[in-house]
mmCIF file of C-alpha atoms and ligand atoms in Angstrom:
data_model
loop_
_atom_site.group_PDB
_atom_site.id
_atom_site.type_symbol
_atom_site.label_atom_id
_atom_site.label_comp_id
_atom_site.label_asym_id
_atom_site.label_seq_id
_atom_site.Cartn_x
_atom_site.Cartn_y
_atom_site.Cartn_z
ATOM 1 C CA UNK A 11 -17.821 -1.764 -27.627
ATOM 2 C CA UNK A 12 -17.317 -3.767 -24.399
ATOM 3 C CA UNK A 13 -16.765 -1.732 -21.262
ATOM 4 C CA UNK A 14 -13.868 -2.561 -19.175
ATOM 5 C CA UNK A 15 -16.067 -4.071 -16.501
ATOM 6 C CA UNK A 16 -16.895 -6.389 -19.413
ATOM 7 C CA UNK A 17 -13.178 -6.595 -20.007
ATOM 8 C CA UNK A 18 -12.711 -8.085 -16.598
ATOM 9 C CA UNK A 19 -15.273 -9.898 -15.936
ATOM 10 C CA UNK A 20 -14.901 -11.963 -19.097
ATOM 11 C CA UNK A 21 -11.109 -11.984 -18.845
ATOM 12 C CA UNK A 22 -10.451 -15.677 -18.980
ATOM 13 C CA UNK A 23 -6.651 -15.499 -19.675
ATOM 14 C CA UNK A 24 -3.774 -14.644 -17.729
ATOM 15 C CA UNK A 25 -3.766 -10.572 -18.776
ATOM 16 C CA UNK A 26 -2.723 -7.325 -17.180
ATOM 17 C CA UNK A 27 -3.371 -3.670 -16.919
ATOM 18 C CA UNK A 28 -1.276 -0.618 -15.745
ATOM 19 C CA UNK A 29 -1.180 2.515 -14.442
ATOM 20 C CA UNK A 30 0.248 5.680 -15.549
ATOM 21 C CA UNK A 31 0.252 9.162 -13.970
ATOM 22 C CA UNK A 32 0.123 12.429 -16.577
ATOM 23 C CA UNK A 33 3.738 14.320 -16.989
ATOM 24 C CA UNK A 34 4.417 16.958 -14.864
ATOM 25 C CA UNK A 35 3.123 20.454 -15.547
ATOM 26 C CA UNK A 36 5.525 21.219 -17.951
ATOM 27 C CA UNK A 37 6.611 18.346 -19.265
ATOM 28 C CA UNK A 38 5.652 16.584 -22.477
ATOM 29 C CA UNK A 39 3.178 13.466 -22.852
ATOM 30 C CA UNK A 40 6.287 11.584 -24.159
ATOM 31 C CA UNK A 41 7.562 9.732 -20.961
ATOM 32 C CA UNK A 42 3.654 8.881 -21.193
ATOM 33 C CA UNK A 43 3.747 6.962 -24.521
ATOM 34 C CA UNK A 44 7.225 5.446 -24.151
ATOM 35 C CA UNK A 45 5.816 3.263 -21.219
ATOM 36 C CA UNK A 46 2.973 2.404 -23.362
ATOM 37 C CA UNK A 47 5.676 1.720 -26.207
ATOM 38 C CA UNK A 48 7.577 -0.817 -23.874
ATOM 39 C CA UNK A 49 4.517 -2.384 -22.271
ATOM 40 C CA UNK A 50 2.015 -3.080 -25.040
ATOM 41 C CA UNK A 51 3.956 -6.102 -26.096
ATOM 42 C CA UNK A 52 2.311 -7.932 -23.558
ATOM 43 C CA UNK A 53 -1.382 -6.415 -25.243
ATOM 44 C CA UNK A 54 -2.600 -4.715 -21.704
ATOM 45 C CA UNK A 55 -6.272 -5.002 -21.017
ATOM 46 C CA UNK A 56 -6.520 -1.376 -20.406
ATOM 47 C CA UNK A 57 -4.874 1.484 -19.220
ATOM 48 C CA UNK A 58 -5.386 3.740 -16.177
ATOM 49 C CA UNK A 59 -4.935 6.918 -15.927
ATOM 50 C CA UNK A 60 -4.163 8.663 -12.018
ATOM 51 C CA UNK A 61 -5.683 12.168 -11.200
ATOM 52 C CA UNK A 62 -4.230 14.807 -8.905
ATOM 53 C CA UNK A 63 -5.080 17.456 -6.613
ATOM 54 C CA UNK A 64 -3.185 20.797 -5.782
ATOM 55 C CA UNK A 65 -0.704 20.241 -3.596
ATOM 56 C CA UNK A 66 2.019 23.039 -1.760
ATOM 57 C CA UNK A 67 4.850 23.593 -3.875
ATOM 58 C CA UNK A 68 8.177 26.135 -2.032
ATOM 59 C CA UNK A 69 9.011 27.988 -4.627
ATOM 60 C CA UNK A 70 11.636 31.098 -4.147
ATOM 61 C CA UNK A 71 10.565 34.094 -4.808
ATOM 62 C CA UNK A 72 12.688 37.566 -6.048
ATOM 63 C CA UNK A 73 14.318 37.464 -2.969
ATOM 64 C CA UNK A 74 15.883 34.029 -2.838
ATOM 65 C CA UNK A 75 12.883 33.317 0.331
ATOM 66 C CA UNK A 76 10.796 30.122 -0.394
ATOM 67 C CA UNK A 77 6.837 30.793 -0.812
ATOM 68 C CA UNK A 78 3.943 28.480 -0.926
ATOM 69 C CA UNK A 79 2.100 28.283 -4.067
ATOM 70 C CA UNK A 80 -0.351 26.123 -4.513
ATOM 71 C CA UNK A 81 -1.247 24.568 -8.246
ATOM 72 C CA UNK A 82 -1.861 20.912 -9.719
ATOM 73 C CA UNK A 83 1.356 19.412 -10.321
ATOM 74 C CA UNK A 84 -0.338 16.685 -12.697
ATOM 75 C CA UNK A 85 -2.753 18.615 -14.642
ATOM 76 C CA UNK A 86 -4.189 16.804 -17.478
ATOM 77 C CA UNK A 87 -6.009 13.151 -16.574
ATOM 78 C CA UNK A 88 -8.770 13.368 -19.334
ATOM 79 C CA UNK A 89 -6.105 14.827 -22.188
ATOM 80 C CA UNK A 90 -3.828 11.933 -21.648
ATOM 81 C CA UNK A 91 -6.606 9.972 -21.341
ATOM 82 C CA UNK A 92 -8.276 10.684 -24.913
ATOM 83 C CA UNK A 93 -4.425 10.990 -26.445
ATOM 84 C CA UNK A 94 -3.973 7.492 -25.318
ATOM 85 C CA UNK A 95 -7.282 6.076 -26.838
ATOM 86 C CA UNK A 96 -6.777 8.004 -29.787
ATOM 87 C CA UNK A 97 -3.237 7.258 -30.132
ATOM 88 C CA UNK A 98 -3.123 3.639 -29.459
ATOM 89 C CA UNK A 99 -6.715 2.632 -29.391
ATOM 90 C CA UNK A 100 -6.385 0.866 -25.821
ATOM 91 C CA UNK A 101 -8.995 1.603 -23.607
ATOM 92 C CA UNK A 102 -8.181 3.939 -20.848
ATOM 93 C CA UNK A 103 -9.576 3.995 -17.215
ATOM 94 C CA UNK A 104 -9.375 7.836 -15.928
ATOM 95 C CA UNK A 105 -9.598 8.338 -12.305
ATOM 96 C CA UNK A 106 -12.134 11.018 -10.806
ATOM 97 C CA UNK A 107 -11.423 12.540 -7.689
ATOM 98 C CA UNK A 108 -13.429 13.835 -4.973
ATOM 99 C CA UNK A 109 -10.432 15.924 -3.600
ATOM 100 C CA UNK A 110 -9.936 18.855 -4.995
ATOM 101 C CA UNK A 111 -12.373 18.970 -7.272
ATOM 102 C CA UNK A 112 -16.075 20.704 -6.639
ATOM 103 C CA UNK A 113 -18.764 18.962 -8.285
ATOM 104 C CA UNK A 114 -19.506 21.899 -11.284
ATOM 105 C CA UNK A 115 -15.299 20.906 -12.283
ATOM 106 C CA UNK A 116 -16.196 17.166 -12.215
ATOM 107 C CA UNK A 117 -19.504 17.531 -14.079
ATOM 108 C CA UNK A 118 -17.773 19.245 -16.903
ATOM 109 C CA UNK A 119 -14.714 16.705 -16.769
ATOM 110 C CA UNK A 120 -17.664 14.161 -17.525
ATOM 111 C CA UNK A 121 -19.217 16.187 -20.512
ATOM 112 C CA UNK A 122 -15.920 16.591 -21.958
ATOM 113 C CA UNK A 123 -15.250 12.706 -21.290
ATOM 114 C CA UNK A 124 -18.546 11.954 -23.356
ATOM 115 C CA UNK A 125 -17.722 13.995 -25.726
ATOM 116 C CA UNK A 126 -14.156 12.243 -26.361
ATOM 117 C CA UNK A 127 -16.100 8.842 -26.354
ATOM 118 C CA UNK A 128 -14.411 7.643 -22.854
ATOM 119 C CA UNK A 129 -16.887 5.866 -20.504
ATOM 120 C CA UNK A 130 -14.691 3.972 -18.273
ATOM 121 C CA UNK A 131 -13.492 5.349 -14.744
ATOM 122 C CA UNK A 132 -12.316 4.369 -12.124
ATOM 123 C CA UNK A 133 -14.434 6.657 -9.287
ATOM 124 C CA UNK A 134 -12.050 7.815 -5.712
ATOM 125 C CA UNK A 135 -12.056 10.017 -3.142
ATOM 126 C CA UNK A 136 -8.425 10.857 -3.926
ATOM 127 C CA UNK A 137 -5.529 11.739 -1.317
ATOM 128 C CA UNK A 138 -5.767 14.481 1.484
ATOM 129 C CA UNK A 139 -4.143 17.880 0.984
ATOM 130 C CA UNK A 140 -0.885 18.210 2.859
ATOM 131 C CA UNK A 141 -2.556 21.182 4.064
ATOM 132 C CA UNK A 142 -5.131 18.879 6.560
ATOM 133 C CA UNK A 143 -4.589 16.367 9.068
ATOM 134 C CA UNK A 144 -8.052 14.739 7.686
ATOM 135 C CA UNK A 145 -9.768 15.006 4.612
ATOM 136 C CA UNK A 146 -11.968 17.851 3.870
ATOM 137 C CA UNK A 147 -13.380 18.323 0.634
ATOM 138 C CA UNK A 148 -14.001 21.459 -1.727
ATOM 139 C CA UNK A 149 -16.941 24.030 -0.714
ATOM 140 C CA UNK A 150 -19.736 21.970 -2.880
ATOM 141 C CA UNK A 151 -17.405 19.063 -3.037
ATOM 142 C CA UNK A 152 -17.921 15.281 -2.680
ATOM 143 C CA UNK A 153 -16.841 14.406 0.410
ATOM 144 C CA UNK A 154 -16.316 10.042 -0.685
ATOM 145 C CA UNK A 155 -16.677 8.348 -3.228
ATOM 146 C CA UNK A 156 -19.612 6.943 -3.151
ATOM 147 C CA UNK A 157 -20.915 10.630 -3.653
ATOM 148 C CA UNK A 158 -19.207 11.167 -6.364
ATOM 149 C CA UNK A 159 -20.423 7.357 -7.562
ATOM 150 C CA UNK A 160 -24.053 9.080 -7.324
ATOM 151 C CA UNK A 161 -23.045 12.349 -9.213
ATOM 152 C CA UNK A 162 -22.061 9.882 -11.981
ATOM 153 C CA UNK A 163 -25.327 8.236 -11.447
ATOM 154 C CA UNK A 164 -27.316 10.808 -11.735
ATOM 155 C CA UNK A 165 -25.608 12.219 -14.817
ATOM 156 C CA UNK A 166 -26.043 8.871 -16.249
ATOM 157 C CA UNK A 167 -29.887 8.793 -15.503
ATOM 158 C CA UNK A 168 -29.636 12.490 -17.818
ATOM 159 C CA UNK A 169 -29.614 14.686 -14.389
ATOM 160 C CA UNK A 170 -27.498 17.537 -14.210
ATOM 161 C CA UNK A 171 -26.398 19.129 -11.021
ATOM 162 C CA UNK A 172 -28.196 22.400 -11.296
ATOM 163 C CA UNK A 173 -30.993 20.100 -11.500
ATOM 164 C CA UNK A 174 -31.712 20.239 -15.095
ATOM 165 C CA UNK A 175 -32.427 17.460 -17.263
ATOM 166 C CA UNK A 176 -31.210 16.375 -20.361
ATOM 167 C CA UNK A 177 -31.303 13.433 -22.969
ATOM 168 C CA UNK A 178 -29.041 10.116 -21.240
ATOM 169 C CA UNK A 179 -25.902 10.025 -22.605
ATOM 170 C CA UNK A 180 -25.791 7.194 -25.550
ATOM 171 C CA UNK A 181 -23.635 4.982 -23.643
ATOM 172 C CA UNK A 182 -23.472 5.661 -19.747
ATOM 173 C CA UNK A 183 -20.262 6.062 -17.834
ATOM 174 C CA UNK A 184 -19.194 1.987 -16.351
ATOM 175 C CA UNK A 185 -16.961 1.906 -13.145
ATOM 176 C CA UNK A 186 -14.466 0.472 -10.769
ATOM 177 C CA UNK A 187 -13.497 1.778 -6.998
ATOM 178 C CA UNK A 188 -10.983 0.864 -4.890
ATOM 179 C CA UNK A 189 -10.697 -1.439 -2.159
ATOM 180 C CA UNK A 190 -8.143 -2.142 0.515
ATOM 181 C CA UNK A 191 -6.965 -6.088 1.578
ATOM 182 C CA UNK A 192 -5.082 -4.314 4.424
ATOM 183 C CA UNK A 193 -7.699 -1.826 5.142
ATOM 184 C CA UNK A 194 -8.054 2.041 4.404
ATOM 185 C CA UNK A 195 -5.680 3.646 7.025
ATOM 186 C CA UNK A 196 -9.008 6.090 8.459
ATOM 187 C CA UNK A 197 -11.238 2.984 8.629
ATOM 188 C CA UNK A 198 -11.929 1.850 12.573
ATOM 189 C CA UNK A 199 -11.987 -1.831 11.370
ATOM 190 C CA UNK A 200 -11.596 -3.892 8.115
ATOM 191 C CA UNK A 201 -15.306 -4.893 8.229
ATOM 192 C CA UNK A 202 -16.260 -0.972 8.581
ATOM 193 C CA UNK A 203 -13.986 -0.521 5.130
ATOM 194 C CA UNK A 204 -15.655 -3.517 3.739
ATOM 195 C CA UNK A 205 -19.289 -2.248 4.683
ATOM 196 C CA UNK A 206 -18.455 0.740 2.582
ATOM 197 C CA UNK A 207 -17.022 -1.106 0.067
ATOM 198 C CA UNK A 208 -20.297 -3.022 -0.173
ATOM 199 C CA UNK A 209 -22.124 0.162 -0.201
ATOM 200 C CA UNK A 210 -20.030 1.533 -3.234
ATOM 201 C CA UNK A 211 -20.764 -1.945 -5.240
ATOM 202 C CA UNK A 212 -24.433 -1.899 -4.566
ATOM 203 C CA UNK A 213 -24.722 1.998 -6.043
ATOM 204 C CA UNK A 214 -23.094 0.343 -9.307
ATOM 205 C CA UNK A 215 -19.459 -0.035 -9.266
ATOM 206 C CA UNK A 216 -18.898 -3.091 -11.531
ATOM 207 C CA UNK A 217 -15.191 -4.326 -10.252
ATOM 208 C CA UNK A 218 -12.531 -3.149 -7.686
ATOM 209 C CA UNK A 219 -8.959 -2.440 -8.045
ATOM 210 C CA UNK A 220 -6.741 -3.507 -4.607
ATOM 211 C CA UNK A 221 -4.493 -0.986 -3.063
ATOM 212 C CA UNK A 222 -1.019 -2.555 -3.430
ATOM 213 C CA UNK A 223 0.341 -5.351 -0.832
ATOM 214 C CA UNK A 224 3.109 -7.423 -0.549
ATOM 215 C CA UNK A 225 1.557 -10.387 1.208
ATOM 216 C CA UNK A 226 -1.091 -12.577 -0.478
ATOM 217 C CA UNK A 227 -2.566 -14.041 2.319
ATOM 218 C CA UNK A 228 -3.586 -10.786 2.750
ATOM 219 C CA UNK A 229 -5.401 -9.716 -0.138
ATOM 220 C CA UNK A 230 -6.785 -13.889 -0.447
ATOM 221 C CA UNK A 231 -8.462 -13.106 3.203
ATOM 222 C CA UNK A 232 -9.793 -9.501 2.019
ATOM 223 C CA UNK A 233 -11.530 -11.085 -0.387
ATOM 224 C CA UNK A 234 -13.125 -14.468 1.526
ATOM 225 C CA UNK A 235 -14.151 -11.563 3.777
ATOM 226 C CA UNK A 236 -15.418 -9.450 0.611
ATOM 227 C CA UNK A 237 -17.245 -12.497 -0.911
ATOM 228 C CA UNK A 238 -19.113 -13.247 2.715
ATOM 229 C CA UNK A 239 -20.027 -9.353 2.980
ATOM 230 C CA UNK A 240 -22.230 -9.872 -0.181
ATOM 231 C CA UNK A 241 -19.528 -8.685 -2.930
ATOM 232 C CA UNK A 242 -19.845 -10.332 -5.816
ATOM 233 C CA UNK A 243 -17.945 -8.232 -8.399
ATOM 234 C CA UNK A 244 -14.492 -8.936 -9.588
ATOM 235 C CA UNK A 245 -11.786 -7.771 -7.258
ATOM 236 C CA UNK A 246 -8.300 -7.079 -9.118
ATOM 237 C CA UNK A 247 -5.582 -7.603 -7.067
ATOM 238 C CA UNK A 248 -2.990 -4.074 -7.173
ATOM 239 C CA UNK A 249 0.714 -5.433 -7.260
ATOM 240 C CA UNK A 250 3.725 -2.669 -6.837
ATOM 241 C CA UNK A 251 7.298 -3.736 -7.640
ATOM 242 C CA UNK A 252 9.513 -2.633 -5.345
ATOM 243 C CA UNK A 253 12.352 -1.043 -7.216
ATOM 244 C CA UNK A 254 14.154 2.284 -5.336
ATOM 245 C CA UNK A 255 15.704 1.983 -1.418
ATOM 246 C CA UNK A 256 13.465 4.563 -0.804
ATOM 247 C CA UNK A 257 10.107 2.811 -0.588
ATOM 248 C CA UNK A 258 11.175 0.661 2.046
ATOM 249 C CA UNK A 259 10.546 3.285 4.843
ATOM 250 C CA UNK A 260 7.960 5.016 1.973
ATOM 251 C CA UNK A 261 5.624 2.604 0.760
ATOM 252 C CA UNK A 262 4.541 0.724 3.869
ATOM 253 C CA UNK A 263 4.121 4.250 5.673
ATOM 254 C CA UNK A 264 2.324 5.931 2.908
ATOM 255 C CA UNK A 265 -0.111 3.005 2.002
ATOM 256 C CA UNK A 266 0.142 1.123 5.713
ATOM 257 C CA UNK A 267 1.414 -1.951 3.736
ATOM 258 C CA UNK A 268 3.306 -5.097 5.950
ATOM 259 C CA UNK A 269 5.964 -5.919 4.102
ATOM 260 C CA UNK A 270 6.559 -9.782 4.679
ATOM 261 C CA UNK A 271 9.432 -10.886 6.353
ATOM 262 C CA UNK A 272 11.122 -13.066 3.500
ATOM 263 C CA UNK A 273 10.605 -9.880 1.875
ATOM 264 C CA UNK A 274 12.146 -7.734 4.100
ATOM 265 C CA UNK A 275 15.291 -9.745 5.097
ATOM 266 C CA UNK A 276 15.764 -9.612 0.910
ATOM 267 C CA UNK A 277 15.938 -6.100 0.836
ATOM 268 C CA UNK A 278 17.611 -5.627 3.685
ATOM 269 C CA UNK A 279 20.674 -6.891 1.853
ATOM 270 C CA UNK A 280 20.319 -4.150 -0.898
ATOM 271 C CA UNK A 281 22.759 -1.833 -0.819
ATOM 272 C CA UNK A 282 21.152 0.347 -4.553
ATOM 273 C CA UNK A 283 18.188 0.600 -6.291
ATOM 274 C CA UNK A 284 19.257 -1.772 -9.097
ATOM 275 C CA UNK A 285 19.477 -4.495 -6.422
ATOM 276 C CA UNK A 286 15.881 -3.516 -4.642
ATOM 277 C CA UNK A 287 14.486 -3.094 -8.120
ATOM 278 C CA UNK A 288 15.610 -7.068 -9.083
ATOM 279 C CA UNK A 289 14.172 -8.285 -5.655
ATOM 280 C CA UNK A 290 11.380 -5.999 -6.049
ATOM 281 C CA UNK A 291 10.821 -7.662 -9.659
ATOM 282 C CA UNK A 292 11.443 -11.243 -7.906
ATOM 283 C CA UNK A 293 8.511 -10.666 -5.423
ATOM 284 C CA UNK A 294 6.194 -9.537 -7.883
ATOM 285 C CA UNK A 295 6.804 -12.419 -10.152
ATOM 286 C CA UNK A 296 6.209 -14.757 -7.623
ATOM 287 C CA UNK A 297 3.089 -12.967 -6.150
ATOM 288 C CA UNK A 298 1.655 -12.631 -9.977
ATOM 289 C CA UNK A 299 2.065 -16.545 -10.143
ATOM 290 C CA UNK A 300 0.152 -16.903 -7.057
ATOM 291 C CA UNK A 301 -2.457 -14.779 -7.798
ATOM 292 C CA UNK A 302 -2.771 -16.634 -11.384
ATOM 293 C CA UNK A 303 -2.698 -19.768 -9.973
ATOM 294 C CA UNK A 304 -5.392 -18.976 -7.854
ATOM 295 C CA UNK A 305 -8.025 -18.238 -10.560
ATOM 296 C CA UNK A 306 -6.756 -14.080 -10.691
ATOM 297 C CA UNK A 307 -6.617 -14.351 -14.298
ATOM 298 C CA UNK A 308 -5.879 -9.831 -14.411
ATOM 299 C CA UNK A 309 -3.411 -8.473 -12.268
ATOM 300 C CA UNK A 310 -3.272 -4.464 -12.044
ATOM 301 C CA UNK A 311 0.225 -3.390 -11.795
ATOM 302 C CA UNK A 312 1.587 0.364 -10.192
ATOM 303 C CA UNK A 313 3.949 1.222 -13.076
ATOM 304 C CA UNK A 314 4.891 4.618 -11.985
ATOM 305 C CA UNK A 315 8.525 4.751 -12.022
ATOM 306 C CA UNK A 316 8.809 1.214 -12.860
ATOM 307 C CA UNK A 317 8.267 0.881 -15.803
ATOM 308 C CA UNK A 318 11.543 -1.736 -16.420
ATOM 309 C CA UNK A 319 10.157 -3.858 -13.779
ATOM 310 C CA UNK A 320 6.742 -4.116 -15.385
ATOM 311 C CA UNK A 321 8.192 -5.376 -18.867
ATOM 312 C CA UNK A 322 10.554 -7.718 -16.576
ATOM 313 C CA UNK A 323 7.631 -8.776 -14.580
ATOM 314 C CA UNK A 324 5.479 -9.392 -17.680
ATOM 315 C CA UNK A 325 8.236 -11.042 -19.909
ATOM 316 C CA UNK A 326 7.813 -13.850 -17.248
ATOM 317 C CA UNK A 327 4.651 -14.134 -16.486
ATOM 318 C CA UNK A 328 2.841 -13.313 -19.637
HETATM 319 P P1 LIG B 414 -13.754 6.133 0.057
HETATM 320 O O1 LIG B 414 -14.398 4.944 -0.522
HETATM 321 O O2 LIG B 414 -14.526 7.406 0.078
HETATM 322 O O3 LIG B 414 -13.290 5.756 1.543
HETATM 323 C C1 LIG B 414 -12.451 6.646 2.298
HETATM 324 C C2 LIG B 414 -12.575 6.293 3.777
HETATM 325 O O4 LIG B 414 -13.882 6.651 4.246
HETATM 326 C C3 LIG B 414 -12.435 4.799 4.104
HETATM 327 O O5 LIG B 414 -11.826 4.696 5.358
HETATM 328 C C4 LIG B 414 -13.877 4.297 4.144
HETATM 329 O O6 LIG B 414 -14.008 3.175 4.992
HETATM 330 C C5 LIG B 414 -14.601 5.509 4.695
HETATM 331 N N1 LIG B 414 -15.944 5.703 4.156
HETATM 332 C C6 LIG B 414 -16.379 5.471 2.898
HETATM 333 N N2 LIG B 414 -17.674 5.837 2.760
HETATM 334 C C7 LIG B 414 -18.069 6.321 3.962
HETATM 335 C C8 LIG B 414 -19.280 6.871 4.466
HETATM 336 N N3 LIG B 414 -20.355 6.985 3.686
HETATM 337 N N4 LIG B 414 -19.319 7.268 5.769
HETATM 338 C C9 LIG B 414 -18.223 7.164 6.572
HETATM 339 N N5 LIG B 414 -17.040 6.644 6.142
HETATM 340 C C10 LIG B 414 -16.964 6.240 4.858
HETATM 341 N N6 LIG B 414 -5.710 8.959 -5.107
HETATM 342 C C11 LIG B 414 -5.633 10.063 -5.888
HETATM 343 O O7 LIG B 414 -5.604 11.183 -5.367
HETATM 344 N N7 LIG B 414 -5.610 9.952 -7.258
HETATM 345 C C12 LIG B 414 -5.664 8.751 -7.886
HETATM 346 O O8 LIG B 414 -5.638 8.701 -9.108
HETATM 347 C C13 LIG B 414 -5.755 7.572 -7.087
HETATM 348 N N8 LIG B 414 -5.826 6.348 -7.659
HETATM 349 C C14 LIG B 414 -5.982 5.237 -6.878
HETATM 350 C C15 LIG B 414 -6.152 3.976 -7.478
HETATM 351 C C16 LIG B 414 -6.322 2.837 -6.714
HETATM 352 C C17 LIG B 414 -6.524 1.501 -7.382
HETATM 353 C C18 LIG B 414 -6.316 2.939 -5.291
HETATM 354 C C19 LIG B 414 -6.461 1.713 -4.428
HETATM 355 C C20 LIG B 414 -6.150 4.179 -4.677
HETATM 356 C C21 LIG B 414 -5.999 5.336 -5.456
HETATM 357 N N9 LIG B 414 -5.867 6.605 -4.887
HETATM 358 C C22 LIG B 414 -5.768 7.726 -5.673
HETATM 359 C C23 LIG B 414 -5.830 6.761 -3.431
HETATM 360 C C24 LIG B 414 -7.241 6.969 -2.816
HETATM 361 O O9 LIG B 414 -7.840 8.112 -3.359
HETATM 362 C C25 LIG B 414 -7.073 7.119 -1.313
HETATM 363 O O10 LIG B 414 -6.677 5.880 -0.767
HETATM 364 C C26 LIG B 414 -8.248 7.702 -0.555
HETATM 365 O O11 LIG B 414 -7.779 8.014 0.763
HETATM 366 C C27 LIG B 414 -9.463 6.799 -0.423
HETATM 367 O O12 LIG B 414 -10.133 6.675 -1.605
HETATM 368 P P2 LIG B 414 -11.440 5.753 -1.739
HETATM 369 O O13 LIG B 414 -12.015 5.995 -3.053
HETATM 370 O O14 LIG B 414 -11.135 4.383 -1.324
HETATM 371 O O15 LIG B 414 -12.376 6.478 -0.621
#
């Protein structure tokens, strides 16, 4: 079976892949497969799947007072991961996280991977805990991802953490990172992020998915500056449709993305979601078309909420 690093590298038609994050705790894997049901009209490349850390959650307690607890809101990355494969037979990217996670949780998130025949990831450090200005990892943690890229490694050489060995797994686990046209926000400069982007690709990531962005200058410059670093592994270009008034303010705060200015004066205008989501939709159609034009044959869309815009999106450009 190709891997999807195969998948992209030999992907020499206009093609897409999406991302989905697992239900709520709580909730069923339904909301899951109805996105898939809408979306795999347009036959997507692959599937990933997000992972998430524990975060704060105010809950009240007998007395009416909020209290902190702290729990994993989106349990369940490698379960939706093997219902998906085994449900639809597309293959499915999980992501593996630094944060949160020590290295004994991730190890046995990889046996249980092998064992469900999924050997495509895509390998992150994952977001900071609102309880840190900065990231800090687990006691025995991985502290970036290119630790947790040599954890992988050294599972795949037959190396397990306690230091015993075993037989190699029969196929080895193939990966992606991520990478950042308008730089990681903690990075001092673009050519630091780069440098460590680099370093990432030489321990053996085989592609790299783009943060989201808005402008393609932006992510055509990240990678010239990629390609004269050295990097010579596809780079998939992340596009997000805009669709809630929300993300405005959210999106370029949260993922310190510039919003163009055509851009901006168009949503400006919007006075609901349903008219964001259509210019939202509008932007992303012309930035696919760009990208495609340009020889980016797979474009990696954020689907998470927007799911309508996806389908919209790929009705015109697939
Ligand atoms: P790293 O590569 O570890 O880099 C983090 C920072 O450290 C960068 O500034 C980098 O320049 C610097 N750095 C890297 N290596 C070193 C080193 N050796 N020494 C010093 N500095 C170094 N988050 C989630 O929690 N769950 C998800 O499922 C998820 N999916 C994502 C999917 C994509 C496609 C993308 C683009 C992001 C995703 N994220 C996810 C967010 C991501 O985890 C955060 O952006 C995180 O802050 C950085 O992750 P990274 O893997 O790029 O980190």
């Amino acid at each position: 079976m190709p891997t999807v690093a195969d998948l992209i590298r030999n992907s020499d038609h206009p093609a897409f892949s999406f991302e989905l994050l697992p239900p709520l705790k709580g909730n069923s894997i339904s909301k899951v497969f109805n996105t898939i049901d809408k979306l795999r009209e347009f036959n997507p490349l692959y599937i990933n799947i997000t992972s998430h850390r524990d975060e704060v959650v105010y809950k009240p307690n007998e007395q009416g007072i909020k209290v902190p607890h702290v729990y994993r809101k989106r349990p369940g990355t490698v379960a939706v991961a093997a219902s998906i494969q085994h449900k639809y037979r597309i293959p499915v990217v999980p992501h593996m996280i630094c944060s949160g996670f020590t290295r004994s949780e991730t190890e046995y998130a990889l046996i249980d991977l092998n064992f469900l025949g999924i050997h495509d990831l895509l390998l992150l450090r994952g977001d900071n805990s609102e309880r840190h200005n900065f990231f800090k990892p687990e006691d025995d943690g991985n502290q970036y991802a290119i630790d947790l890229i040599h954890q992988v490694n050294n599972l795949n050489q037959g190396r397990f953490l306690d230091g015993t060995s075993m037989e190699p797994f029969e196929t080895p686990f193939s990966y992606g990172v991520a990478g950042y046209p308008e730089k990681h926000e903690e990075a001092p400069s673009l050519d630091e992020d780069i440098a460590h982007l680099k370093a990432k690709v030489d321990a053996g990531a085989e592609y790299i998915i783009t943060q989201m962005f808005f402008d393609n200058s932006r992510f055509f410059d990240f990678v010239k500056k990629c390609r004269e670093a050295g990097i010579t592994v596809p780079i998939v270009p992340g596009l997000k449709p805009i669709n809630y008034l929300s993300q405005i303010k959210v999106l370029p705060d949260i993922f310190k993305t510039v919003f163009p200015k055509a851009l901006m004066m168009e949503l400006k205008k919007c006075n609901s979601n349903e008219e964001v989501a259509k210019v939202g939709t509008a932007w992303a159609v012309q930035q696919s078309k760009e990208l495609l034009s340009n020889g980016f044959n797979l474009i990696h869309f954020y689907s998470m909420m927007a799911t309508k815009c996806v389908y919209d999106i790929a009705k015109q450009v697939y």
